[in-house]
Amino acid sequence: MGKLLLAAGAFRVAPLQGEMTLSFLGRIADRYGLTVRSLLSSVTEVAGQQGVVRALQGDSEVFLNAAARDRVAALCRVPQVGLRRALPAWTREEPLGPSKERPAARLYNGVETVAAWGPACPGCVAARTGRVAPARVYLAAHQRVCPRHRCWLMNVPGSGGRVVGLAVCPEVVQAQADHRRLLRRSPVAGSAFEVAEAVTAWWWAQEWPEERLWPMRLDAAMPAGEDPQRWRILARDLVTYPETVALATLLASRAWRLRVAADGGGHLPYRLADVPCVPGELGHRLRRSWLTERLAGCTHGALFGWTYQCIRTEGSSGDDEQRLWQVPLALRPRPLADVLAGYQRRQTAGTEGLPAQKRLRGHSVHAEGAFAAGLAHARTYAAQHGHLATQRDTRVGSFALGKWVHNQQAHALVLPEEKAAALKEVDPWWNIPWSVKWQRSYYRARDHVRRHGPLNAADGFPDTHMLTGEWLYLQCTDYSSLHPAQRRLLADIGLTAQAAGSARPRRTSRTAGIDKAVDCARAFAAEHGCLALATKNISYQGFLLGKWLTAQRCLTRRQDEPGAHLQVLDAIDVWWNPPWPLAWQRIWHLIRAHARDRRQGAAEGNWPDGSDGWATWLSVQCTGYKQLHPLQQCLLAEIGITAETAAACPHEIIGQLCGTGPGLTHARTYAAAHGHLATPLKACPEGFPLGRWLSEQRHQSREHHRSTGGTWPVSTLLAALGPFPLSVDTLDTGP
């Protein structure tokens, strides 16, 4: 039968402009009294074998290879050039059969692979073909209305579509005329319509009680006998179309985008109220005054994302400007097929629950589980701290919460609405357009107000922590440049514009602070004998004395006239800021104290640790005596080192000053018992590592002689106790 049918070609069937290929084949089959499946079998049959792949459904589309297209052209008696011009999918794909020469056809279903389509207007089809036959055509967003017959061409998944009369909805017909005019005038009209469609679809899902026009339009266009709930799903695009076109016209306007960017005041929005022209103008354009207040509180969604990008990309071009028109997948209108499928499942189950969620696979399952885990940790953290202003390295147990929150903030504009709402429930300020550091400082000020009561800006924020008081005053000085939402937060803790105008710097008693530091320095000097021992990291009586003294020494180098407190420091310790290194002053002080204690009969074992290194220091002073500062020479004279003694008998002076060090003391005891100092390396009399100490002195003696040619002072002292060889061969055996 297939060969006879193809050979006959008795009827000429012309395609409609923009018609779907399967719809065209259906009209051919109707002329020959066949079904579409039978016609496809005939077109692809070779030697009893058919080349049709996949199942045929109500909203399918078919793609033919070259051999099959030739057969269809012969069957309908229309040249290939005419078919290519009229049928958008005619040459879109080349499905493969058992061989390239054999005809083949492949069927596709679903919105992922089949472009937007709808039923052709029956009146137009009859006028074009002379026959009343259903047909389906590819329809762009601006082709849903037939202006001649005033009807809406509705796409209904799983069927051939539906034609809805618009006699009672003239504004829908007018909206298409406006839409086409917009497409001719604006190069971004198509992208603007996609954004507007996402916005109105979100409004449609809210079911705000103030909305009156949409329910009236929905009821007026509903066919007789239609299920109201099902009709609400099907008619979403029809009912919202006039408002979508009006919004797209506004978004596509270059002047409007400049106005939005300027109205942002240089700040990225936290909510739409921060850009007042957006909710205000939309309420005016759409004749819904209540819409202004509804939109003002939006912190997420397609409209907020567009406004955010409009301000962010002001003056940009290229890829940055393209982001303005990108609608995240999570914010696009839910496919009609998915919504209908959920409705049918509820009807079958007899429940009125929420629509069934889309089934997740692979990465989606992992992503949903990871978000749920992160949200649980975020709730735990917020319950403890009252916010989500975390640092990047914040962890809750083993979970990196700070990094997770940062990632959510970085992708906030593309988050699904339910995820953004969940995070907002945990912390309304989880995604702020200013720094998280500012937010943490604000929370510290807020906690202070909750514990201690209102702030007193006019008196310089007394009773606040130093850093908190300084931060609050800084906010007052920069109040006019703060983000509107930041000013609202400050107002919540009592820092209004009026209070900010009356703010004074935090008054700290500098004199009282200096007095405290001087008292601490006086007590330290009384206990330790000097201020040179207060190194930079020294904390005394809870005060960072070392750090403060370092700052005062730097201050003396910058000031010509020393302050009163610096003169007090001179009175406490005349050598608190010597013109030579502090390390020299510290050792000198320790040696002087040691010498004074010896004269007073103090016990030998009470000298500070490290006194063995004094001999080296003293040797260096004697060797370089003439290069020392005159005041240093005066200080050395206090411990018995003068120019004469440094040149004539340095070893005796060194022995007198540090001969009672722990090493020399144990060496003297060992030499008295054994008659020599050739100790093994592991010798530890009375727990002191004498063997290693003597080995170190031998090494120092050799190095000193190699570099200076002189004698190591400690070697002379040790040689006076007994034989002190510079090398010992048997150091591993005990005495």
XYZ file of C-alpha atoms in Angstrom:
735
model
C 0.000 0.000 0.000
C 2.875 2.368 0.761
C 4.315 2.054 -2.733
C 0.921 2.603 -4.370
C 0.313 5.616 -2.113
C 3.652 7.214 -2.928
C 3.301 6.529 -6.613
C -0.182 8.026 -6.768
C 0.400 11.463 -5.198
C -3.199 12.298 -6.024
C -3.615 15.283 -3.696
C -1.623 18.457 -3.341
C -1.425 19.475 0.308
C 0.357 22.763 0.966
C 1.952 23.470 4.371
C 0.947 26.360 6.592
C 3.583 28.943 7.413
C 5.355 27.869 10.621
C 3.540 24.540 10.808
C 4.932 21.606 12.730
C 6.152 18.789 10.493
C 3.999 16.185 12.248
C 0.939 18.421 11.928
C 1.601 18.744 8.192
C 1.915 14.959 7.889
C -1.347 14.615 9.811
C -3.167 16.800 7.293
C -1.669 14.751 4.440
C -2.798 11.540 6.150
C -6.279 13.007 6.601
C -6.520 13.678 2.852
C -5.572 10.066 2.131
C -7.824 8.651 4.850
C -4.920 7.375 6.943
C -3.614 7.865 10.455
C -0.361 9.715 11.040
C 1.292 6.507 12.246
C 0.267 4.695 9.107
C 1.560 7.505 6.929
C 4.924 7.506 8.719
C 5.163 3.756 8.270
C 4.466 4.137 4.554
C 6.961 6.959 4.130
C 9.799 5.049 5.871
C 8.960 1.503 4.677
C 11.615 -0.340 2.698
C 11.304 -4.067 1.977
C 8.671 -4.428 4.684
C 10.796 -2.717 7.329
C 9.834 0.640 8.849
C 12.243 3.344 10.063
C 10.165 5.150 12.734
C 11.894 5.595 16.109
C 10.076 6.321 19.412
C 6.396 6.524 20.277
C 3.831 8.924 18.904
C 2.087 11.232 21.414
C -0.387 14.089 21.193
C 2.249 16.855 21.226
C 5.058 15.069 19.379
C 7.224 16.435 16.594
C 8.941 14.378 13.907
C 12.252 14.855 12.153
C 12.877 13.226 8.773
C 16.056 12.414 6.934
C 16.626 13.376 3.291
C 15.203 10.158 1.852
C 12.013 10.457 3.876
C 11.661 14.143 2.990
C 11.854 13.300 -0.690
C 9.020 10.812 -0.308
C 6.843 13.336 1.575
C 7.500 15.992 -1.081
C 6.408 13.564 -3.776
C 3.347 12.609 -1.764
C 2.109 16.168 -1.128
C 3.240 17.457 -4.531
C 5.035 20.475 -3.023
C 8.661 21.248 -3.993
C 11.359 20.929 -1.337
C 12.077 24.655 -1.433
C 8.494 25.434 -0.488
C 8.555 22.904 2.348
C 11.835 24.295 3.735
C 10.401 27.806 3.666
C 7.170 26.903 5.460
C 8.190 24.171 7.922
C 10.739 25.310 10.601
C 11.695 21.733 11.579
C 11.806 20.341 8.033
C 15.620 20.110 7.850
C 16.457 20.506 11.525
C 17.843 16.986 12.014
C 18.945 13.999 9.950
C 17.866 10.842 11.832
C 19.833 7.778 10.762
C 18.238 4.564 9.578
C 19.928 1.220 8.903
C 21.711 3.026 6.059
C 22.006 6.627 4.959
C 20.002 5.968 1.827
C 17.002 4.475 3.594
C 14.254 6.835 4.832
C 14.017 7.317 8.594
C 11.901 9.307 11.046
C 12.448 10.114 14.726
C 9.709 11.359 17.071
C 10.385 13.805 19.932
C 8.231 14.850 22.893
C 8.382 17.442 25.634
C 9.368 21.080 25.988
C 13.068 20.187 26.248
C 13.245 19.120 22.594
C 10.142 20.597 20.947
C 9.951 24.372 20.574
C 6.929 26.346 21.764
C 3.866 25.542 19.689
C 0.101 25.924 19.693
C -2.977 25.186 17.623
C -3.370 27.065 14.374
C -6.387 29.360 14.217
C -9.210 27.222 12.693
C -10.590 30.167 10.748
C -7.212 30.946 9.220
C -6.616 27.255 8.369
C -9.981 27.004 6.629
C -9.308 30.184 4.669
C -5.848 28.977 3.679
C -6.646 25.333 2.784
C -10.353 25.322 2.118
C -10.785 22.548 4.660
C -11.586 22.484 8.374
C -8.778 20.412 9.838
C -6.804 20.773 13.068
C -3.252 21.945 12.682
C -0.395 22.875 15.011
C 2.143 25.611 14.362
C 5.255 26.921 16.087
C 4.239 30.037 17.984
C 6.533 32.630 19.496
C 5.351 34.674 22.468
C 4.004 37.420 20.180
C 2.034 34.986 18.013
C -0.388 33.563 20.577
C -3.281 35.755 19.485
C -5.044 35.639 16.139
C -6.095 39.286 15.721
C -8.413 38.501 12.787
C -10.539 35.971 14.636
C -9.756 37.305 18.156
C -8.748 34.050 19.781
C -5.917 32.776 22.013
C -3.958 29.798 20.690
C -3.294 27.782 23.846
C -0.677 25.073 24.181
C -2.046 22.180 26.251
C 0.544 19.413 26.836
C -0.508 15.985 25.658
C -3.119 17.328 23.230
C -3.427 19.312 20.051
C -3.930 22.526 21.993
C -6.994 24.687 22.538
C -8.418 27.800 20.899
C -9.945 30.271 23.364
C -12.133 33.153 22.270
C -11.097 36.649 23.382
C -14.299 38.541 22.673
C -14.534 39.492 26.364
C -10.791 40.222 26.697
C -9.930 42.919 24.133
C -6.918 43.998 26.214
C -5.217 40.682 25.365
C -5.587 41.355 21.636
C -4.242 44.872 22.097
C -1.328 43.545 24.125
C -0.126 41.471 21.169
C -0.138 44.555 18.940
C 1.934 46.356 21.576
C 4.239 43.357 21.840
C 4.948 43.298 18.107
C 5.550 47.036 18.092
C 8.046 46.592 20.929
C 9.903 43.877 19.019
C 10.292 46.182 16.025
C 11.603 49.082 18.087
C 13.864 47.523 20.746
C 16.778 45.115 20.203
C 16.341 43.708 23.734
C 12.570 43.267 23.537
C 12.758 39.464 23.428
C 15.000 39.261 26.497
C 12.899 41.844 28.331
C 9.766 39.793 27.681
C 11.393 36.673 29.177
C 12.240 38.605 32.355
C 8.729 40.106 32.501
C 7.176 36.685 31.978
C 9.125 35.297 34.958
C 7.990 38.252 37.081
C 4.294 37.983 36.246
C 4.386 34.191 36.685
C 5.687 34.774 40.208
C 2.906 37.329 40.861
C 0.373 34.827 39.551
C 1.543 32.204 42.054
C 1.138 34.590 45.015
C -2.671 34.868 44.697
C -2.747 38.228 46.458
C -6.247 39.102 47.715
C -5.934 42.688 46.421
C -5.779 41.424 42.830
C -9.170 41.868 41.164
C -8.489 42.136 37.436
C -6.850 38.767 36.880
C -9.644 36.709 38.500
C -12.209 38.601 36.414
C -10.254 37.935 33.209
C -9.772 34.294 34.203
C -13.508 33.732 34.692
C -14.481 35.651 31.540
C -12.233 33.580 29.280
C -13.008 30.162 30.856
C -14.843 27.831 28.414
C -18.082 26.267 29.524
C -17.700 23.016 31.450
C -14.008 23.545 32.245
C -12.626 22.548 35.645
C -11.806 25.892 37.391
C -8.639 24.551 39.016
C -7.345 23.080 35.791
C -8.292 26.236 33.919
C -6.266 28.351 36.326
C -3.217 26.293 35.410
C -3.854 26.473 31.660
C -4.744 30.157 31.487
C -1.740 31.628 33.329
C -0.051 33.046 30.215
C -3.337 34.262 28.752
C -4.463 36.129 31.863
C -1.076 37.733 32.606
C -0.183 38.560 28.989
C -1.222 42.274 28.989
C 0.724 42.975 32.194
C 3.713 40.993 30.898
C 3.854 43.110 27.735
C 3.499 46.327 29.721
C 6.311 45.290 32.064
C 8.543 44.181 29.152
C 8.015 47.574 27.490
C 9.190 49.266 30.672
C 12.227 47.008 31.155
C 13.347 47.428 27.543
C 13.426 51.216 27.845
C 16.981 52.560 28.011
C 15.778 55.691 29.806
C 14.051 53.570 32.423
C 17.171 51.508 33.071
C 19.194 54.684 33.574
C 16.574 55.939 36.003
C 16.720 52.698 37.997
C 20.511 52.855 38.177
C 20.389 56.469 39.353
C 17.635 55.795 41.893
C 19.837 53.183 43.559
C 22.006 56.010 44.891
C 25.216 54.087 44.229
C 24.131 51.197 46.482
C 23.180 47.675 45.521
C 19.653 47.004 46.788
C 18.815 44.867 49.777
C 15.129 44.997 48.884
C 13.142 46.700 46.130
C 12.161 49.532 48.481
C 15.796 50.675 48.239
C 15.071 51.594 44.586
C 11.725 53.390 45.045
C 11.074 54.010 41.352
C 10.737 50.274 40.623
C 7.742 49.351 42.835
C 6.273 52.841 42.416
C 6.372 52.905 38.628
C 5.090 49.350 38.306
C 2.122 50.110 40.528
C 1.368 53.144 38.363
C 1.884 51.478 34.969
C -0.196 48.423 35.841
C -2.905 50.469 37.573
C -2.447 48.648 40.862
C -1.551 51.061 43.632
C -1.413 48.225 46.168
C 1.325 46.524 44.136
C 3.848 49.171 45.210
C 3.713 48.085 48.828
C 3.732 44.398 47.927
C 6.848 44.719 45.807
C 8.715 47.028 48.188
C 9.585 44.194 50.578
C 10.875 41.770 47.923
C 14.453 40.610 48.527
C 14.490 37.816 45.961
C 12.979 36.867 42.623
C 13.268 37.752 38.950
C 12.357 41.428 39.380
C 14.764 41.922 42.297
C 17.521 40.144 40.345
C 16.928 42.374 37.306
C 17.018 45.536 39.444
C 20.179 44.338 41.206
C 21.952 43.667 37.901
C 20.684 46.936 36.413
C 22.459 48.901 39.150
C 25.480 46.623 39.181
C 26.066 46.793 35.394
C 25.447 50.527 34.992
C 27.624 51.758 32.143
C 28.897 48.242 31.373
C 28.673 46.390 28.095
C 29.228 42.939 26.658
C 29.029 40.031 29.084
C 28.163 42.268 32.048
C 25.125 43.676 30.230
C 24.040 40.181 29.194
C 23.646 39.246 32.864
C 20.866 41.811 33.051
C 18.655 39.635 30.849
C 19.570 36.205 32.195
C 16.728 34.622 34.137
C 18.099 31.880 36.432
C 16.658 28.457 35.788
C 15.230 28.302 39.320
C 13.258 31.536 38.745
C 11.782 30.749 35.346
C 8.065 29.917 35.092
C 7.435 26.288 35.880
C 6.667 24.334 32.677
C 2.952 23.899 32.114
C 3.425 20.159 31.604
C 4.917 19.771 35.112
C 2.131 21.796 36.740
C -0.569 19.811 34.937
C 1.099 16.532 35.854
C 1.121 17.517 39.528
C -2.552 18.528 39.344
C -3.520 15.225 37.741
C -1.636 13.262 40.416
C -3.490 15.114 43.141
C -6.788 14.467 41.440
C -5.988 10.791 41.098
C -4.941 10.479 44.729
C -7.901 12.537 45.890
C -5.761 14.912 47.953
C -5.342 18.641 48.012
C -1.718 18.688 49.049
C 1.118 20.594 47.477
C 2.099 19.812 43.880
C 4.476 16.911 43.556
C 8.085 18.038 43.433
C 10.201 17.345 40.403
C 12.065 14.073 40.711
C 15.747 14.644 41.394
C 18.620 12.635 40.036
C 22.399 12.553 40.391
C 23.883 15.947 41.150
C 20.500 17.423 42.086
C 20.030 14.846 44.849
C 23.500 15.619 46.232
C 22.926 19.390 46.030
C 19.600 19.187 47.857
C 21.105 17.032 50.596
C 24.080 19.392 50.997
C 21.787 22.406 51.277
C 19.610 20.694 53.874
C 22.688 19.847 55.952
C 24.036 23.395 55.686
C 20.664 24.876 56.620
C 20.491 22.718 59.745
C 23.941 23.938 60.863
C 22.938 27.521 60.035
C 19.899 27.214 62.305
C 22.115 25.926 65.109
C 24.555 28.803 64.719
C 21.787 31.434 64.462
C 20.053 30.062 67.557
C 23.274 30.560 69.508
C 24.475 33.882 68.051
C 21.289 35.458 66.672
C 22.593 35.947 63.132
C 24.505 34.414 60.190
C 27.192 37.105 59.863
C 29.902 34.461 60.028
C 33.557 34.692 59.145
C 34.875 32.595 56.275
C 36.646 30.181 58.647
C 33.683 29.688 61.027
C 32.936 26.033 61.730
C 30.098 24.288 63.527
C 31.647 21.057 64.651
C 33.338 19.645 61.573
C 31.081 21.592 59.163
C 32.585 24.646 57.421
C 29.576 26.906 58.001
C 31.347 30.163 57.108
C 32.336 28.875 53.688
C 28.847 27.458 53.100
C 27.121 30.750 53.980
C 29.556 32.640 51.750
C 28.725 30.329 48.833
C 24.992 30.877 49.346
C 25.537 34.632 49.361
C 27.609 34.473 46.175
C 24.774 32.621 44.382
C 21.865 34.332 46.124
C 20.321 35.693 42.910
C 20.020 32.230 41.355
C 18.762 30.368 44.409
C 15.286 28.819 44.184
C 12.682 30.826 46.010
C 12.112 28.192 48.685
C 15.835 28.078 49.579
C 16.112 31.858 49.768
C 12.992 31.943 51.961
C 14.447 29.296 54.289
C 17.653 31.299 54.769
C 15.680 34.510 55.297
C 13.677 32.764 57.999
C 16.906 31.870 59.807
C 18.328 35.403 59.482
C 16.512 38.208 57.589
C 19.908 39.848 56.979
C 21.730 36.767 55.730
C 22.456 38.309 52.301
C 23.427 41.949 52.708
C 24.875 44.162 49.948
C 27.483 45.616 52.341
C 30.384 43.990 54.157
C 29.792 41.258 56.715
C 32.380 42.970 58.937
C 30.047 45.996 59.207
C 27.195 43.683 60.142
C 29.193 42.020 62.909
C 30.106 45.430 64.338
C 26.431 46.373 64.232
C 25.466 43.244 66.167
C 28.001 44.112 68.879
C 26.418 47.565 69.192
C 22.933 46.018 69.204
C 23.911 43.628 71.995
C 25.293 46.550 74.005
C 21.963 48.395 73.674
C 20.038 45.318 74.790
C 22.204 44.940 77.883
C 22.805 48.558 78.889
C 19.991 50.571 77.353
C 19.878 53.411 74.792
C 22.964 54.985 73.261
C 24.006 58.529 74.152
C 25.498 59.915 70.940
C 25.656 63.518 72.200
C 28.038 62.508 75.010
C 30.336 60.432 72.815
C 28.785 56.997 73.477
C 29.933 56.603 77.086
C 30.009 53.152 78.706
C 30.565 51.444 75.358
C 33.635 49.425 74.479
C 36.357 51.539 72.897
C 36.047 49.891 69.480
C 32.234 49.931 69.571
C 32.164 53.617 70.492
C 34.585 54.523 67.710
C 32.599 52.460 65.199
C 29.330 54.139 66.193
C 30.826 57.595 65.810
C 32.194 56.627 62.395
C 28.676 55.628 61.321
C 27.425 59.027 62.444
C 30.043 60.887 60.422
C 29.271 58.788 57.320
C 25.521 58.609 57.941
C 24.459 60.256 54.673
C 26.528 57.829 52.588
C 25.253 54.670 54.286
C 22.942 52.217 52.561
C 19.246 52.920 53.295
C 18.941 49.524 54.961
C 22.002 50.279 57.111
C 20.323 53.473 58.289
C 17.208 51.451 59.152
C 19.305 49.066 61.223
C 20.986 51.929 63.068
C 17.584 53.484 63.728
C 16.528 50.229 65.394
C 19.186 50.798 68.069
C 18.317 54.477 68.458
C 20.871 55.993 66.081
C 18.543 58.048 63.876
C 19.545 60.869 61.546
C 18.895 63.403 64.308
C 20.973 61.455 66.823
C 23.784 61.026 64.294
C 23.844 64.766 63.700
C 24.352 65.427 67.410
C 27.021 62.746 67.910
C 30.362 63.643 69.415
C 33.613 61.669 69.335
C 34.116 59.144 72.052
C 35.761 61.048 74.897
C 38.534 59.023 76.485
C 40.675 60.548 79.234
C 44.076 60.581 77.618
C 45.566 62.055 80.773
C 44.081 59.272 82.868
C 45.481 56.698 80.477
C 48.968 58.214 80.645
C 48.815 58.419 84.427
C 47.954 54.732 84.601
C 50.839 53.842 82.282
C 53.309 55.984 84.267
C 52.194 54.422 87.546
C 52.679 50.983 86.021
C 56.167 51.970 84.801
C 57.064 53.298 88.274
C 55.961 50.055 89.919
C 57.906 47.964 87.392
C 61.069 50.006 87.900
C 60.716 49.704 91.681
C 60.456 45.917 91.394
C 63.076 45.266 88.708
C 65.382 48.251 89.065
C 65.026 49.607 85.525
C 62.641 49.886 82.559
C 64.990 48.304 80.032
C 63.836 44.857 81.163
C 60.272 45.639 79.983
C 60.578 44.102 76.526
C 57.950 44.728 73.855
C 55.750 41.772 74.812
C 55.933 42.335 78.567
C 52.553 42.756 80.311
C 52.715 44.116 83.854
C 49.695 44.248 86.169
C 47.432 43.633 83.181
C 48.905 46.578 81.244
C 50.953 46.193 78.042
C 53.854 48.118 79.474
C 56.474 46.958 76.977
C 54.341 47.954 74.011
C 53.552 51.339 75.568
C 57.225 52.076 76.302
C 58.143 51.174 72.717
C 55.536 53.665 71.484
C 56.928 56.372 73.802
C 60.465 55.781 72.527
C 59.204 56.259 68.973
C 57.391 59.398 70.132
C 60.580 60.948 71.504
C 62.190 60.646 68.063
C 59.319 62.587 66.453
C 58.938 65.359 69.056
C 61.329 68.208 69.622
C 59.921 68.992 73.077
C 59.345 65.947 75.296
C 55.955 65.730 76.983
C 55.452 65.898 80.707
C 55.006 62.150 81.030
C 58.302 61.560 79.173
C 60.056 63.726 81.718
C 58.474 61.604 84.449
C 59.877 58.490 82.777
C 63.330 60.114 82.817
C 62.901 60.624 86.540
C 61.871 56.987 87.060
C 64.763 55.580 85.019
C 67.228 57.902 83.353
C 68.239 55.074 81.007
C 64.683 54.040 79.948
C 65.430 55.263 76.393
C 69.227 55.094 75.905
C 70.911 56.166 72.643
C 72.318 52.630 72.273
C 70.513 49.286 71.935
C 68.270 48.242 74.810
C 69.863 44.792 74.832
C 73.171 46.391 75.925
C 71.379 48.236 78.707
C 69.641 45.087 79.930
C 72.886 43.085 80.245
C 74.634 46.001 81.921
C 71.829 46.256 84.448
C 71.954 42.524 85.210
C 75.736 42.555 85.683
C 75.567 45.638 87.893
C 72.865 44.004 90.021
C 74.980 40.840 90.208
C 78.037 42.758 91.306
C 76.053 44.693 93.909
C 74.568 41.495 95.332
C 78.032 39.914 95.555
C 79.279 42.849 97.534
C 76.288 42.448 99.849
C 77.014 38.737 100.324
C 74.137 37.207 98.329
C 74.242 33.453 97.666
C 75.952 32.319 94.465
C 73.060 30.211 93.289
C 70.631 33.097 93.074
C 72.040 34.799 89.937
C 69.874 35.045 86.847
C 69.968 32.375 84.177
C 72.246 33.157 81.267
C 75.001 34.691 83.382
C 77.511 32.452 81.579
C 77.134 34.722 78.541
C 78.229 37.743 80.535
C 81.852 36.851 80.063
C 81.480 37.165 76.309
C 79.695 40.496 76.658
C 82.295 41.838 79.047
C 85.085 40.693 76.753
C 83.508 42.552 73.852
C 83.210 45.714 75.974
C 86.868 45.536 76.994
C 88.028 44.891 73.440
C 85.983 47.725 71.942
C 86.113 50.075 74.887
C 87.368 53.051 72.892
C 84.460 52.796 70.403
C 81.790 52.936 73.087
C 79.624 55.997 73.774
C 81.093 58.143 76.560
C 78.012 57.522 78.656
C 78.419 53.770 78.134
C 81.981 54.083 79.407
C 80.637 55.850 82.486
C 78.183 53.032 83.081
C 80.949 50.418 82.724
C 82.970 52.309 85.311
C 80.179 51.611 87.790
C 80.908 47.888 87.487
C 84.700 48.338 87.637
C 85.628 48.522 83.962
C 87.659 51.612 83.125
C 89.959 52.345 80.218
C 92.973 51.182 82.246
C 91.457 47.940 83.550
C 89.967 47.095 80.142
C 93.427 47.340 78.577
C 95.576 45.912 81.398
C 93.664 43.147 83.196
C 90.331 42.346 81.537
C 90.459 38.697 82.654
C 90.632 39.606 86.313
C 87.710 42.006 85.953
C 85.641 39.394 84.121
C 86.460 36.830 86.756
C 85.428 39.151 89.518
C 82.119 40.004 87.836
C 80.923 36.622 86.579
C 83.175 34.043 88.185
C 80.313 32.697 90.216
C 78.216 31.651 87.278
C 76.746 28.121 87.479
C 79.211 26.712 84.942
C 82.297 28.149 86.583
C 81.024 27.112 90.014
C 80.651 23.470 88.988
C 83.937 23.609 87.093
C 85.720 24.802 90.239
C 84.185 21.972 92.269
C 85.124 19.371 89.645
C 88.698 20.682 89.328
C 89.129 20.605 93.111
C 88.014 16.962 93.188
C 89.871 15.636 90.112
C 92.698 18.067 89.540
C 91.733 18.763 85.918
C 88.844 19.753 83.631
C 89.137 16.986 81.045
C 85.561 15.901 81.700
C 83.627 13.466 79.497
C 80.841 14.913 77.377
C 78.105 13.250 79.456
C 79.418 14.379 82.835
C 76.590 15.870 84.945
C 77.780 16.464 88.512
C 74.860 17.430 90.743
C 72.601 17.405 87.673
C 74.499 20.180 85.844
C 75.655 19.233 82.273
C 79.250 20.238 82.948
C 80.696 18.117 80.163
C 78.593 19.772 77.462
C 79.179 23.222 78.982
C 82.960 22.797 78.902
C 82.731 21.446 75.351
C 80.879 24.610 74.340
C 83.562 26.778 76.014
C 86.269 24.961 74.042
C 84.351 25.593 70.828
C 83.879 29.281 71.718
C 87.585 29.581 72.540
C 88.632 28.215 69.154
C 86.151 30.417 67.289
C 87.198 33.516 69.259
C 90.884 32.877 68.546
C 90.183 32.248 64.848
C 88.239 35.513 64.448
C 90.166 37.882 66.772
C 93.492 36.228 67.484
C 92.911 36.816 71.195
C 92.122 34.564 74.123
C 88.595 33.643 75.113
C 88.085 35.194 78.601
C 86.337 32.175 80.052
C 89.207 29.936 78.903
C 91.595 31.980 81.010
C 89.332 31.631 84.015
C 88.995 27.901 83.498
C 92.733 27.434 82.976
C 93.280 29.009 86.384
C 91.238 26.219 87.971
C 93.322 23.379 86.480
C 94.420 21.804 83.201
C 91.808 22.814 80.564
C 92.722 21.119 77.253
C 91.153 22.596 74.115
C 90.463 19.073 72.808
C 89.638 15.903 74.716
C 89.818 12.476 73.068
C 88.058 10.383 75.719
C 84.765 12.148 76.352
C 82.491 9.131 76.454
C 83.759 7.546 79.725
C 83.018 8.818 83.164
C 85.628 9.642 85.764
